[in-house]
PDB file of C-alpha atoms in Angstrom:
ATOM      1  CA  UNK A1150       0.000   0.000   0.000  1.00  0.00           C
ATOM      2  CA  UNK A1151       1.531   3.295  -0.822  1.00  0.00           C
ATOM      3  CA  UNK A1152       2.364   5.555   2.375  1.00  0.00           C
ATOM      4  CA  UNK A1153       3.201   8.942   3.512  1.00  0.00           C
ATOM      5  CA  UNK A1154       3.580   8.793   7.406  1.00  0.00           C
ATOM      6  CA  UNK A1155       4.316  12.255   8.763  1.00  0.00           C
ATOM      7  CA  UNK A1156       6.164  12.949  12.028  1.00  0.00           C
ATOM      8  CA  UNK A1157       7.600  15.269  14.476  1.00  0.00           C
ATOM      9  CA  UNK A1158       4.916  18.138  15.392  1.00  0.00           C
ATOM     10  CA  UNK A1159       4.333  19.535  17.843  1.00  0.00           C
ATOM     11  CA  UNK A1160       4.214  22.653  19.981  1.00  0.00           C
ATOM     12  CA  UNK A1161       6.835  25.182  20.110  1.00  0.00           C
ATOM     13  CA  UNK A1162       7.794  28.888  21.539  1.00  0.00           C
ATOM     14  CA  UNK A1163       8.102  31.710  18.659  1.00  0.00           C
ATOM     15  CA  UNK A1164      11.621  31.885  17.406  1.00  0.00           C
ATOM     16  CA  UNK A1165      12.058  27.812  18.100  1.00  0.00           C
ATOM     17  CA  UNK A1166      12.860  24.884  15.682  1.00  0.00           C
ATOM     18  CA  UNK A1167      11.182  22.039  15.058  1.00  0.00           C
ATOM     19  CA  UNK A1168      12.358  18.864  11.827  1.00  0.00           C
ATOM     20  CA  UNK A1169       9.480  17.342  10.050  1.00  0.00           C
ATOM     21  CA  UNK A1170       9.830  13.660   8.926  1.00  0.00           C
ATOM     22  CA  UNK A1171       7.616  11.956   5.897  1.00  0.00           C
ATOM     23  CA  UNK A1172       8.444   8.412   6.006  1.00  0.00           C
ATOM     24  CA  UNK A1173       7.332   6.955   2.632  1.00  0.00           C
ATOM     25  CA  UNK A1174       6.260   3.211   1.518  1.00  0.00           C
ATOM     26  CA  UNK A1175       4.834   1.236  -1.284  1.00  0.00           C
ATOM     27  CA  UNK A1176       6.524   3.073  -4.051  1.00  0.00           C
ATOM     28  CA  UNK A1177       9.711   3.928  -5.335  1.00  0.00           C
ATOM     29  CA  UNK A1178      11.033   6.943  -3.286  1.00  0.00           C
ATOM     30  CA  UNK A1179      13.616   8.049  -5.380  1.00  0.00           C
ATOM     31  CA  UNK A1180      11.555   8.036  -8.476  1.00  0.00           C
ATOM     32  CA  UNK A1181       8.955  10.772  -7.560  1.00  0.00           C
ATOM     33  CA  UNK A1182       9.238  14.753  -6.454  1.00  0.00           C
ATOM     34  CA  UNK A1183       8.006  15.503  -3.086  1.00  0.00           C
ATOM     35  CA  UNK A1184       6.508  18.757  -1.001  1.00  0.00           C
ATOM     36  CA  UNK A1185       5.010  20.066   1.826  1.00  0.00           C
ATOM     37  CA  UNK A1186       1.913  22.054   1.899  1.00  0.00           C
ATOM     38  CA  UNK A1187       0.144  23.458   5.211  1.00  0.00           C
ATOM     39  CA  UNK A1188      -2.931  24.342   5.851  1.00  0.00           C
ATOM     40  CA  UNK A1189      -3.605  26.983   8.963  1.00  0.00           C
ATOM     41  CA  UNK A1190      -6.723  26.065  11.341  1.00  0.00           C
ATOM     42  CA  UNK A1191      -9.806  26.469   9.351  1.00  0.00           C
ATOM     43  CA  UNK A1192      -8.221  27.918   6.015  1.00  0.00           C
ATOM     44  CA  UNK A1193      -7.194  26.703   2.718  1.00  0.00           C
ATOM     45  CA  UNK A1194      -4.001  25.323   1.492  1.00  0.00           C
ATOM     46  CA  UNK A1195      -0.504  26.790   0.800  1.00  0.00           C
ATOM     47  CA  UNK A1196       2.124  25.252  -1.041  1.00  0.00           C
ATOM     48  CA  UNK A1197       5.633  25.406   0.899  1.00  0.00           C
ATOM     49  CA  UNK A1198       7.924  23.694  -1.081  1.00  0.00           C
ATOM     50  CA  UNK A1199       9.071  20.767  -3.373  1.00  0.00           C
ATOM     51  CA  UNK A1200      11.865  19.169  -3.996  1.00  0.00           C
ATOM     52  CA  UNK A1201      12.559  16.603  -7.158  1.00  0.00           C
ATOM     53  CA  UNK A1202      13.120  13.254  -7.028  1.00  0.00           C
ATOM     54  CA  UNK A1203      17.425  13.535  -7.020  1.00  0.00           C
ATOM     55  CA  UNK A1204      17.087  16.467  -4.321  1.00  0.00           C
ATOM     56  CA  UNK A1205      18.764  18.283  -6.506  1.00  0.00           C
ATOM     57  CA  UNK A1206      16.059  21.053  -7.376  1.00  0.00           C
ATOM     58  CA  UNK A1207      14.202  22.904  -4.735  1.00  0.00           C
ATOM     59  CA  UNK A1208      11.559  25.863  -4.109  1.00  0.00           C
ATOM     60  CA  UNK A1209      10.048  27.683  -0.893  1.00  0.00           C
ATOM     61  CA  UNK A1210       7.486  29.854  -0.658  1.00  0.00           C
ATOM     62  CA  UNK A1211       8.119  33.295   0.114  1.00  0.00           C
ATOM     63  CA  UNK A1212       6.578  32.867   3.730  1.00  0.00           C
ATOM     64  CA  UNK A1213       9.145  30.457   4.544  1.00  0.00           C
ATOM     65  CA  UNK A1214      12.412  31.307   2.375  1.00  0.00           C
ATOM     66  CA  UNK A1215      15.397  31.994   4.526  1.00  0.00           C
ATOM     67  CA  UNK A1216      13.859  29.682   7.430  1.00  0.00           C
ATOM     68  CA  UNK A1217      12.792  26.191   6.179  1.00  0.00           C
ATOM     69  CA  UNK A1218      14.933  23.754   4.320  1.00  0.00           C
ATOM     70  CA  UNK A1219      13.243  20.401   2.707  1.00  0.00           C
ATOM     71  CA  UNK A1220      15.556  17.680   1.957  1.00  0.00           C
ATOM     72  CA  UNK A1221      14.991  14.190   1.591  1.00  0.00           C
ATOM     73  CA  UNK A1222      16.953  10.886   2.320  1.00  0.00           C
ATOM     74  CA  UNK A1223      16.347   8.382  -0.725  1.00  0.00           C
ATOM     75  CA  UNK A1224      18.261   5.609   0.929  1.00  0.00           C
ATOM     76  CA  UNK A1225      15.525   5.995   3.650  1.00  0.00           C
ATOM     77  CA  UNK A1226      12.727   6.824   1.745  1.00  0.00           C
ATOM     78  CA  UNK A1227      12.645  10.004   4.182  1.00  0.00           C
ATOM     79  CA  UNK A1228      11.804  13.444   3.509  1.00  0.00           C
ATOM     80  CA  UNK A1229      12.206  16.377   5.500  1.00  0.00           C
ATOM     81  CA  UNK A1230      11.779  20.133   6.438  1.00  0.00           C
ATOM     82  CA  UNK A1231      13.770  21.708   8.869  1.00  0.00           C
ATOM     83  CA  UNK A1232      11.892  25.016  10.438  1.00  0.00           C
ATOM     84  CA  UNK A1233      13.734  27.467  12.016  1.00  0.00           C
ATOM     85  CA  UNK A1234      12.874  30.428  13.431  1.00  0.00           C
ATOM     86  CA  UNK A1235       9.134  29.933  13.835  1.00  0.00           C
ATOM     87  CA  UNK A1236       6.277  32.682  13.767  1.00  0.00           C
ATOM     88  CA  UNK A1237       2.672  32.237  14.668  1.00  0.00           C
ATOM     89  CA  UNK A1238       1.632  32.388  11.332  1.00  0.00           C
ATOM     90  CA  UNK A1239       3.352  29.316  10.560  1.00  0.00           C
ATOM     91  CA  UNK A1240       0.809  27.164  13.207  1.00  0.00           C
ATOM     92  CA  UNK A1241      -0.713  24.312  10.984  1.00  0.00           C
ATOM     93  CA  UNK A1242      -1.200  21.127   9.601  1.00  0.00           C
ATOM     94  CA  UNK A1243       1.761  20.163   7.647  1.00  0.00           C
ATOM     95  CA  UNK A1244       1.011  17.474   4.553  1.00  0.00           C
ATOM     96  CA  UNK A1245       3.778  15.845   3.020  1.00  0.00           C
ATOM     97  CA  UNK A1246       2.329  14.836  -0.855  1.00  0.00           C
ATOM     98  CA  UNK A1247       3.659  12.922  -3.546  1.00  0.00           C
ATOM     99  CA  UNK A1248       4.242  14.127  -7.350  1.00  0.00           C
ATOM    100  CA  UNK A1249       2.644  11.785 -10.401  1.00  0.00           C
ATOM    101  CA  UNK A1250       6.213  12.729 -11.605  1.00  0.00           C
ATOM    102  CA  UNK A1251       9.826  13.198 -10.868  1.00  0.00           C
ATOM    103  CA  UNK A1252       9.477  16.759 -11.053  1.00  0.00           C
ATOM    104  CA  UNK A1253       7.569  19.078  -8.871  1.00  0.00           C
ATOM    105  CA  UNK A1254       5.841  20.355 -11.918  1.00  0.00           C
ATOM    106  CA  UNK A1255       2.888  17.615 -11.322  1.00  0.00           C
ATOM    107  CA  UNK A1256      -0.352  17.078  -9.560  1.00  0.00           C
ATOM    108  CA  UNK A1257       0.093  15.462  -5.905  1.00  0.00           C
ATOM    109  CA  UNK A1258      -1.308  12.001  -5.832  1.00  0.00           C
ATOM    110  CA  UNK A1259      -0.575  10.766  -2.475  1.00  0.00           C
ATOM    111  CA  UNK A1260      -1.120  12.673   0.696  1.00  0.00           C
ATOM    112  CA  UNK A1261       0.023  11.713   4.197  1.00  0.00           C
ATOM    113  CA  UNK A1262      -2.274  12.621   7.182  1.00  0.00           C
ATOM    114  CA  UNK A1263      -1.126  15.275   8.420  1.00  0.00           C
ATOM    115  CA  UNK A1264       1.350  16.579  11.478  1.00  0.00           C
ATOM    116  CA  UNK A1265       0.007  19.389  13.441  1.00  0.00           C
ATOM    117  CA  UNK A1266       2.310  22.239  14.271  1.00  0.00           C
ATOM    118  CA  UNK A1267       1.508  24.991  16.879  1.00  0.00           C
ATOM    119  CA  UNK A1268       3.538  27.626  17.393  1.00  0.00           C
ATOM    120  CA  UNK A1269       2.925  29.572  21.005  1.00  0.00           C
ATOM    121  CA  UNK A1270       4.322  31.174  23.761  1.00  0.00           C
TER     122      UNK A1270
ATOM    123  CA  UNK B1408       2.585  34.616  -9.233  1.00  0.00           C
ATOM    124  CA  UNK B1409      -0.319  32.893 -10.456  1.00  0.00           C
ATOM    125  CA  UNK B1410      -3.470  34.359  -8.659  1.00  0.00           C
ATOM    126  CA  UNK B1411      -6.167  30.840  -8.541  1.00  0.00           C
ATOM    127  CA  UNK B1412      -9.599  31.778  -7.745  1.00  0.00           C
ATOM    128  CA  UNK B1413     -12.351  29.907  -7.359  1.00  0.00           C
ATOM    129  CA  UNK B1414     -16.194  31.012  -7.652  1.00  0.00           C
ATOM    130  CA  UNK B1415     -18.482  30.523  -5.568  1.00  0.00           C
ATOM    131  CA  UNK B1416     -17.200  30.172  -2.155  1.00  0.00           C
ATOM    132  CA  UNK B1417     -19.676  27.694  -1.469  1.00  0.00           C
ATOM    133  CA  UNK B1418     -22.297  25.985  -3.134  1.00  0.00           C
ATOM    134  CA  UNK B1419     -25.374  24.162  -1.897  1.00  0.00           C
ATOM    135  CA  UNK B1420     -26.902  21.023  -4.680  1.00  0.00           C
ATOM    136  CA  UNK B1421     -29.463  18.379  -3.815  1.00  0.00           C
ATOM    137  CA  UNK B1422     -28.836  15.127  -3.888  1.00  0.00           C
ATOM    138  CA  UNK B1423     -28.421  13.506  -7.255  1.00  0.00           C
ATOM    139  CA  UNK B1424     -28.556  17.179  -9.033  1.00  0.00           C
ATOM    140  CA  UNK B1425     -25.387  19.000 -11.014  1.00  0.00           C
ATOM    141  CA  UNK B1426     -22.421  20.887  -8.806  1.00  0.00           C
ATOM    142  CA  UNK B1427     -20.287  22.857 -11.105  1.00  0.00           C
ATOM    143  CA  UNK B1428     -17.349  24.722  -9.004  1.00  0.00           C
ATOM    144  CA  UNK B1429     -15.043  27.418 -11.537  1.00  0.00           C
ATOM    145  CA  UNK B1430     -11.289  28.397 -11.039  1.00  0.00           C
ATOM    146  CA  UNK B1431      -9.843  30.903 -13.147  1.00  0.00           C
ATOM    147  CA  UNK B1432      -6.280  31.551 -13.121  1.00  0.00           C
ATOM    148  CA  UNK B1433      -4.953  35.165 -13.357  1.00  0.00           C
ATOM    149  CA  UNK B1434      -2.528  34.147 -16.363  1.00  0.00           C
ATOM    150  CA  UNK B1435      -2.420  31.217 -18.250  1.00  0.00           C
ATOM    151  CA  UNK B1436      -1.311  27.732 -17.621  1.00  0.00           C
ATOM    152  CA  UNK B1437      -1.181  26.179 -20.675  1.00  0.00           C
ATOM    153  CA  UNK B1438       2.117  24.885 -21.659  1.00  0.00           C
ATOM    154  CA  UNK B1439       2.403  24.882 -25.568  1.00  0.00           C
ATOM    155  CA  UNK B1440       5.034  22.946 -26.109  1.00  0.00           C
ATOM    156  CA  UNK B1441       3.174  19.552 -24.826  1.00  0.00           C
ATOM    157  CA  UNK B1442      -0.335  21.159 -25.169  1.00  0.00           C
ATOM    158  CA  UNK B1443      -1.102  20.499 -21.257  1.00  0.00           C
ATOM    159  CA  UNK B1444      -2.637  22.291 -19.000  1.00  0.00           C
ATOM    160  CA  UNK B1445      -0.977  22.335 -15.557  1.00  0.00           C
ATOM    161  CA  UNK B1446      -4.258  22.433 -13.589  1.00  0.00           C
ATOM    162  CA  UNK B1447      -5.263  19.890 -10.587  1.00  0.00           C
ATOM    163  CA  UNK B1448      -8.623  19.303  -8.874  1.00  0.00           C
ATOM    164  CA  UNK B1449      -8.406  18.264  -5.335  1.00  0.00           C
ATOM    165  CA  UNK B1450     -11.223  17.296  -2.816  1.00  0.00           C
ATOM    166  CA  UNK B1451     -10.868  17.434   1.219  1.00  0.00           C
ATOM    167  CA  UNK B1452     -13.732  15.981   2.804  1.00  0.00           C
ATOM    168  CA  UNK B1453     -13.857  17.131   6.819  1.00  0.00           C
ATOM    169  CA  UNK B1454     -10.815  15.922   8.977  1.00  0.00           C
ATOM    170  CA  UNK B1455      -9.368  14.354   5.936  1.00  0.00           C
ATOM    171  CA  UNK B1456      -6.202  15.459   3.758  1.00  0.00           C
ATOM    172  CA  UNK B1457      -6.820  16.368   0.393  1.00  0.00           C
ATOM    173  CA  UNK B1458      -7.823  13.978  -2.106  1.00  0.00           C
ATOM    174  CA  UNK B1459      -6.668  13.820  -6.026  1.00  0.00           C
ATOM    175  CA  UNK B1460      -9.409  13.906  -8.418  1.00  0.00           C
ATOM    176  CA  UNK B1461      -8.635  15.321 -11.663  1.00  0.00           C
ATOM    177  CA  UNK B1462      -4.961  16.661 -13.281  1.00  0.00           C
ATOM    178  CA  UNK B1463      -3.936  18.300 -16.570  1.00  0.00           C
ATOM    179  CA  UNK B1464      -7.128  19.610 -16.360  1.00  0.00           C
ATOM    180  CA  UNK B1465      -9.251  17.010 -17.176  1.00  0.00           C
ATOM    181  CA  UNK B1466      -7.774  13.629 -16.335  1.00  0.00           C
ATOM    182  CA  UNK B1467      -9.376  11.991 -13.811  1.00  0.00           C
ATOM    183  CA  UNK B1468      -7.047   9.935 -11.563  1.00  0.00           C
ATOM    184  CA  UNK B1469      -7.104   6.022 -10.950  1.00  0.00           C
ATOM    185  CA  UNK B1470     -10.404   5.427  -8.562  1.00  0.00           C
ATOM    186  CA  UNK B1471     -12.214   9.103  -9.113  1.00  0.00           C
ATOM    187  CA  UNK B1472     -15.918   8.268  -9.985  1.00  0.00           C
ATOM    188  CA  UNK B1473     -16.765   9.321 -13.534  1.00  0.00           C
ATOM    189  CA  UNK B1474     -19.604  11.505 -12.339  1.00  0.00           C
ATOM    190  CA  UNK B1475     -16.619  13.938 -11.265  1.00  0.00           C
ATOM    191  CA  UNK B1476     -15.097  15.458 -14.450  1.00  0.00           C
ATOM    192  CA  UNK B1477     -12.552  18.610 -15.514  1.00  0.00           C
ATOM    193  CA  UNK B1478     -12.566  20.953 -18.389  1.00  0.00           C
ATOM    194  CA  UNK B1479     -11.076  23.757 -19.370  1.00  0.00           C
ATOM    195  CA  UNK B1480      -7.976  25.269 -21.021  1.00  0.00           C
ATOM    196  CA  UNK B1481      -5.837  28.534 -20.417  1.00  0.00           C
ATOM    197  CA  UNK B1482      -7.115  30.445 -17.843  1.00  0.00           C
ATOM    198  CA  UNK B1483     -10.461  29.244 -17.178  1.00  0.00           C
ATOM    199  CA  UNK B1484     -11.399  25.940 -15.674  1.00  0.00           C
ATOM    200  CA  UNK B1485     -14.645  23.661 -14.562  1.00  0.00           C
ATOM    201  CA  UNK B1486     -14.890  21.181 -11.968  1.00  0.00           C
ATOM    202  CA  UNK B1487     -18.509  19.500 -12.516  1.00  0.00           C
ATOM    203  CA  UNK B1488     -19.818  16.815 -10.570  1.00  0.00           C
ATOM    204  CA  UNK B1489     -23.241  15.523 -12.419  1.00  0.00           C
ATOM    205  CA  UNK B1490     -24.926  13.889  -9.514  1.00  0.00           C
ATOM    206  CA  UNK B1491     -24.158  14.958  -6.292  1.00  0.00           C
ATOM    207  CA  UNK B1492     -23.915  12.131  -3.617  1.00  0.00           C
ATOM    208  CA  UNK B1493     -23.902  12.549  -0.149  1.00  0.00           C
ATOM    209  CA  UNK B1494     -19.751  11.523   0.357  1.00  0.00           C
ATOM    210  CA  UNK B1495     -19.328  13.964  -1.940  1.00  0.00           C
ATOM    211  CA  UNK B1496     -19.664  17.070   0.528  1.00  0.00           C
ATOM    212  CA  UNK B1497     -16.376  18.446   1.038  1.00  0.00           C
ATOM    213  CA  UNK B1498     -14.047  21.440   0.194  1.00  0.00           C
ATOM    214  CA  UNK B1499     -12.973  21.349  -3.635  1.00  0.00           C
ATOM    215  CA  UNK B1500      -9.549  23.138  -4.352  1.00  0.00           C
ATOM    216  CA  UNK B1501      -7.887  23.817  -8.048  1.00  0.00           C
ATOM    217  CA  UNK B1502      -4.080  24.623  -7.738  1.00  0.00           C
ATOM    218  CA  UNK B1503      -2.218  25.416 -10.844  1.00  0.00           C
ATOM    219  CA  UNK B1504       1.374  23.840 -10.774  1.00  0.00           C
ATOM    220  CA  UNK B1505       2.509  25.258 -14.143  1.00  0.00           C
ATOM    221  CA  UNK B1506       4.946  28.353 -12.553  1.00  0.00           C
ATOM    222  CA  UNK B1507       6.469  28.485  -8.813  1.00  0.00           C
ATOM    223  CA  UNK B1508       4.997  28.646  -6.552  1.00  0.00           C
ATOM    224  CA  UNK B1509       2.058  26.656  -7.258  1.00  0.00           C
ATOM    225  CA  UNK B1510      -0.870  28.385  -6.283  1.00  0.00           C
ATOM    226  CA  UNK B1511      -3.911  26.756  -4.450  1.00  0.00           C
ATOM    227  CA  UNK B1512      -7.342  28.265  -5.254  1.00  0.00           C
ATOM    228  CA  UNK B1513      -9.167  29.971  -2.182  1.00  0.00           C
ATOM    229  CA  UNK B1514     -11.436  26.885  -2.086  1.00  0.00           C
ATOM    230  CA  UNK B1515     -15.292  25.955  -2.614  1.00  0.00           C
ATOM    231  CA  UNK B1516     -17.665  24.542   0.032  1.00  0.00           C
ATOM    232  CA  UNK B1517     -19.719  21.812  -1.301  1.00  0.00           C
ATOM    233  CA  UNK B1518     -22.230  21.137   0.764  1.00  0.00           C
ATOM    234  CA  UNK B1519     -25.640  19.171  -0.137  1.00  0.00           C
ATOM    235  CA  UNK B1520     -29.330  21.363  -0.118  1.00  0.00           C
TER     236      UNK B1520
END
């Protein structure tokens, strides 16, 4: 069955760090692009950022550039984002979502469940 | 940056009647060289993530029931759903993944009259 298991949210202070893990099965890892999108309490979603199937390509979202970094581990069919610096505005549900290619320029086929972040004094 | 927005903001249909949801993108995603346009349908029921259901505009993916259906090209697009069933209420989002960053519409709240 193919798999997207996210991990590692939580609740941190404002100017804390917190790593995201996406632990992927049932399909070849290293084959397929990979991002995160979030989704704030009771809005819509925002795209955060890709990265292709080699890790070699990447993109963030103005909201985040300077402060997350997505990389993944093919080897362990892991991906991962790396927040620094936290805001409020960056308190949500964080999906990890699979590409129909090995680019990021595709629709997202596969969706993990979700890993709540809150970010609070 | 592509601007995706979606009309209406929510929609009420009765059971077994026609839900049509529009996204219209503020520039074109139509790539000429492969004639494709980079335009997804996704559906989130409540508590759920989202939910594939069409891409390149109008291909539905692997499982999707064939009363959901795309159309469109360019800057204008259709989500239609021809006979609304009651797992079908949910929050239907386009997102255009033709230019970083790839824009999400606003979303449309399908809910059943």
């Amino acid at each position: 069955e193919v798999q997207l298991l996210e991990s590692g949210g939580g609740l941190v202070q404002p100017g804390g760090s917190l790593r995201l893990s996406c632990a992927a099965s049932g399909f070849t890892f290293s084959n397929y692009a990979m991002s995160w999108v979030r989704q704030a309490p009771g809005k819509g979603l925002e795209w955060v950022s890709p990265i292709s199937d080699s890790g070699g390509s990447t993109y963030y979202a103005d909201s985040v550039k300077g402060r997350f970094t997505i990389s993944r581990d093919n080897s362990k069919n892991t991906l991962y984002l790396q927040m620094n610096s936290l805001r409020a505005e960056d308190t949500a549900v964080y999906y990890c979502a699979k590409a129909v290619g090995g680019s990021y320029y595709h629709a997202f086929d596969i969706w993990g469940q979700g890993t709540m972040v809150t970010v609070s004094s | 940056d592509i601007v995706m927005t979606q009309s209406p903001d929510s929609l009420a249909v009765s059971l077994g009647e026609r839900a049509t949801i529009h996204c219209k993108s503020s520039q074109s995603v139509l790539y000429s060289s492969n004639n494709k346009n980079y335009l997804a349908w996704y559906q989130q029921r409540p508590g759920q993530p989202p939910k594939l259901l069409i891409y390149w505009a109008s291909t539905r993916e692997s499982g999707v029931p064939d009363r959901f259906s795309g159309s469109g090209s360019g800057t204008d697009f259709t989500l239609t759903i021809s006979s609304l069933q009651a797992e079908d209420v949910a929050v239907y989002y386009c997102q255009q993944y033709y230019s970083t960053p790839h824009s999400f519409g606003q979303g449309t709240k399908l809910e059943i009259k």
